[in-house]
Structure formats: C-alpha cells, structure tokens
XYZ file of C-alpha atoms in Angstrom:
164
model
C 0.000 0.000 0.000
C 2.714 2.056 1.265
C 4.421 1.425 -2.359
C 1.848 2.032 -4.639
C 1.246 5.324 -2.156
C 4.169 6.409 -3.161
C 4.096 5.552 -6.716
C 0.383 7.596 -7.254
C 2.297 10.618 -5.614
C 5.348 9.996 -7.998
C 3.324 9.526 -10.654
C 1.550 13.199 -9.661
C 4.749 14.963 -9.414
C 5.805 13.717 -12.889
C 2.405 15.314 -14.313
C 2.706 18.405 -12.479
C 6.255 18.621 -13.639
C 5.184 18.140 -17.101
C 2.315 20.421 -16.829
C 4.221 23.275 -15.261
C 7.116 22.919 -18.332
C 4.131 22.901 -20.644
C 3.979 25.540 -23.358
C 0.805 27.217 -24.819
C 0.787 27.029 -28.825
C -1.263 27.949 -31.654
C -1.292 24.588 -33.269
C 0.265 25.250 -36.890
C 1.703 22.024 -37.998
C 0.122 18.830 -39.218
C 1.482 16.854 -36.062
C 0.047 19.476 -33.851
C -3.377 19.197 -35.035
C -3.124 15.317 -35.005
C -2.454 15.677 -31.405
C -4.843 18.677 -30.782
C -7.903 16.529 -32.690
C -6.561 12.885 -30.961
C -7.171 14.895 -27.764
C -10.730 15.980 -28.234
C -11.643 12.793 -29.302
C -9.815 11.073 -26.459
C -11.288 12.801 -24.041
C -14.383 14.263 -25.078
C -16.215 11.420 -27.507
C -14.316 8.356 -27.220
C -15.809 7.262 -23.647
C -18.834 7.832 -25.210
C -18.254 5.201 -28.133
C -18.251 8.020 -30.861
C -16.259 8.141 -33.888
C -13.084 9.975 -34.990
C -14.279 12.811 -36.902
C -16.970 14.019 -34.300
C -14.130 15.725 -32.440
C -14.417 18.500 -35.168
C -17.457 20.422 -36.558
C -17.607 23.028 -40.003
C -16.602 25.661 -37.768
C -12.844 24.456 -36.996
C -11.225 26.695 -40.212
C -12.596 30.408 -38.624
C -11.796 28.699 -35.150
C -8.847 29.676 -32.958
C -7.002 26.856 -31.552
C -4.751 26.585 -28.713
C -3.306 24.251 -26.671
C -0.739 22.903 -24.128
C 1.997 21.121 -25.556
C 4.333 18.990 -23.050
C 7.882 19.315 -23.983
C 8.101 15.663 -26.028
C 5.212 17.042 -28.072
C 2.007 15.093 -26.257
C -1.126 17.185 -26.275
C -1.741 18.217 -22.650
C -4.991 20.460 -22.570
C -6.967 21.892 -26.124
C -9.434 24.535 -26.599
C -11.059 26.465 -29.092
C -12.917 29.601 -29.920
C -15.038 30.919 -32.170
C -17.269 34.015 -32.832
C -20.928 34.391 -32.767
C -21.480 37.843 -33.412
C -18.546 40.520 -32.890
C -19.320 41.162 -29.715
C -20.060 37.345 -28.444
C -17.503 34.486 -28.603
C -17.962 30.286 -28.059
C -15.440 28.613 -26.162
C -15.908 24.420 -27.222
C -14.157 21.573 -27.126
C -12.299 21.804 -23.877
C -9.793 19.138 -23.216
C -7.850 18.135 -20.470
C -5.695 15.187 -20.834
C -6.512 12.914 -17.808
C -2.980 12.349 -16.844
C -2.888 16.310 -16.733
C -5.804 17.409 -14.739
C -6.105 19.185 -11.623
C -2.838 21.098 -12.552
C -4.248 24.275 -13.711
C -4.236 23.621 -17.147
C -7.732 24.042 -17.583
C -7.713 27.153 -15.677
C -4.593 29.130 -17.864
C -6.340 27.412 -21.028
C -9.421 29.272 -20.197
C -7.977 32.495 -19.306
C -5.986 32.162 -22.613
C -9.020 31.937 -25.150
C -10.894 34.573 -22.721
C -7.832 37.011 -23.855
C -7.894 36.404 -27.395
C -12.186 36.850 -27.247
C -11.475 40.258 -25.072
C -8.786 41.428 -27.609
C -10.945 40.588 -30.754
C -13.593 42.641 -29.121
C -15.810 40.224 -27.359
C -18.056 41.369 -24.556
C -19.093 37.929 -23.621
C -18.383 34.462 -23.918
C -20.834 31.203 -23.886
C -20.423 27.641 -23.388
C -22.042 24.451 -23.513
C -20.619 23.121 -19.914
C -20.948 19.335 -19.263
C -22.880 18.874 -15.895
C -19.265 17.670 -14.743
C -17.527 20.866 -16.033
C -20.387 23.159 -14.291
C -18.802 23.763 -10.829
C -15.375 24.454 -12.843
C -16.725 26.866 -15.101
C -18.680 28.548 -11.972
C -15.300 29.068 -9.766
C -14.333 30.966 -13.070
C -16.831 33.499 -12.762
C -19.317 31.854 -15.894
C -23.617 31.741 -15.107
C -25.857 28.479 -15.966
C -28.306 30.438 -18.192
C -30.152 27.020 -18.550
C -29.895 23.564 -20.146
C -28.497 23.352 -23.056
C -27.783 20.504 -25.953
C -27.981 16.799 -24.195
C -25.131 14.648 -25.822
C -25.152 10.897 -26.715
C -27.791 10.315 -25.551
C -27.396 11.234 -21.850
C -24.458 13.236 -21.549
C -26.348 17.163 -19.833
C -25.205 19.982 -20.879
C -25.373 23.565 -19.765
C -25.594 27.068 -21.102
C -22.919 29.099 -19.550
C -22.062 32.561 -20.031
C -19.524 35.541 -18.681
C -19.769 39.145 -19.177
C -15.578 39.612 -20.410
C-alpha cells in the first residue's frame, strides 16, 4: 500500500512537472493538429463510443485553436474559440488530458481563449458546460443560463455565459 502510495504521488509529481514545463501554442503544424484533434476525441467522444471525426465540426477553419503542448510534443490540454457575433464568442471543445488534470491547465487554457475573445472585441463568452464541467466553469466566474444541448444520448449539458 505504502508502495503504490508512493508511486500515485510519484506519478503526480511527474504530471505536475510536465504540466508546469508545458507551453501554450497555436497549433500550426500537421502533427500538432493530429495531437490537438486525438485529444478531443480522447477525451471528449471516445468514452462515449463516438467516432473519430466528431471531435471537429464546419466551424474548426474560422476557429482559434490553442493548446498545451508537453515538452516531447504530447497534447496536454486543447481549446477552441469561435465568434458568434462581434461582440459574443464560443469557447468548445475543452480538453484536459486525464494524466494532466487538476494542474491548472484548464484554468490558464481558459484564461488564454478569454484574452484572445477580449482582444478581438468580445463582450461575452458562452459555453455548452458538461454537468461535470459546471462547478469548474462557476469558480471561473461563468452563469448556468439554462440547459443546453444533451449529448449521446445522456451526456447534460449547460448554457454558460460571462460578461468579459
């Protein structure tokens, strides 16, 4: 017990490390958006038995992209963002790898795309939060406007919004 203790805790200081020495890119070459789109699909359709391909919709060209890249090249944490109107942007497709979670990744991904929204303009931002994601989009200042889209076929969803 004592062992495998100390190998969860190793194992934790190995993904903090890697998060911490983690660099946010724009995604630009073709091996970064393999990663970027193996990531969304890992994380955000594949426990839900969907296909490759769902991790992208016709919006992913006018889209801006960023994520965490780990020093070997491993997608850590994606994100995008797209417009609305000018004055309203839609974060989507949040992605934390599991191996990387809980080490603020999500948090400095978030504050990124907020910054690129409030320099293009935007006055406020929606999402579609999972009912998982809720509480971490709350602590971050965004309101449940109500539900929104439910996913294969039981995954809740809810309208989020911040005034930027």
């Amino acid at each position: 017990m004592i062992g495998q203790t100390l190998l969860m805790a190793n194992d934790r200081d190995a993904q903090w490390k890697q998060s911490k020495d983690a660099s946010l890119v724009v995604p630009t070459t073709d091996a970064d958006f393999e990663r970027y789109f193996d990531l969304r699909w890992r994380v955000l359709r594949a426990p839900w038995a969907q296909p490759r391909g769902s991790e992208r919709d016709d919006r992913e060209q006018e889209s801006i992209h960023l994520m965490f890249r780990a020093a070997n090249g491993d997608a850590l944490a994606a994100g995008r963002l797209h417009f609305n109107t000018p004055f309203e942007a839609q974060v989507r497709f949040m992605a934390v790898d599991p191996r990387a979670q809980n080490c603020g990744l999500g948090s400095r991904l978030l504050e990124a795309l907020e910054g690129r929204a409030r320099d293009a303009g935007a006055k406020r931002i929606v999402l579609n939060a999972r009912e998982s994601a809720q509480r971490f989009y709350e602590q971050r200042g965004y309101c449940v406007e109500g539900p929104a889209e439910r996913l294969f076929g039981g995954v809740d969803h809810w309208r989020m919004s911040k005034e930027i």
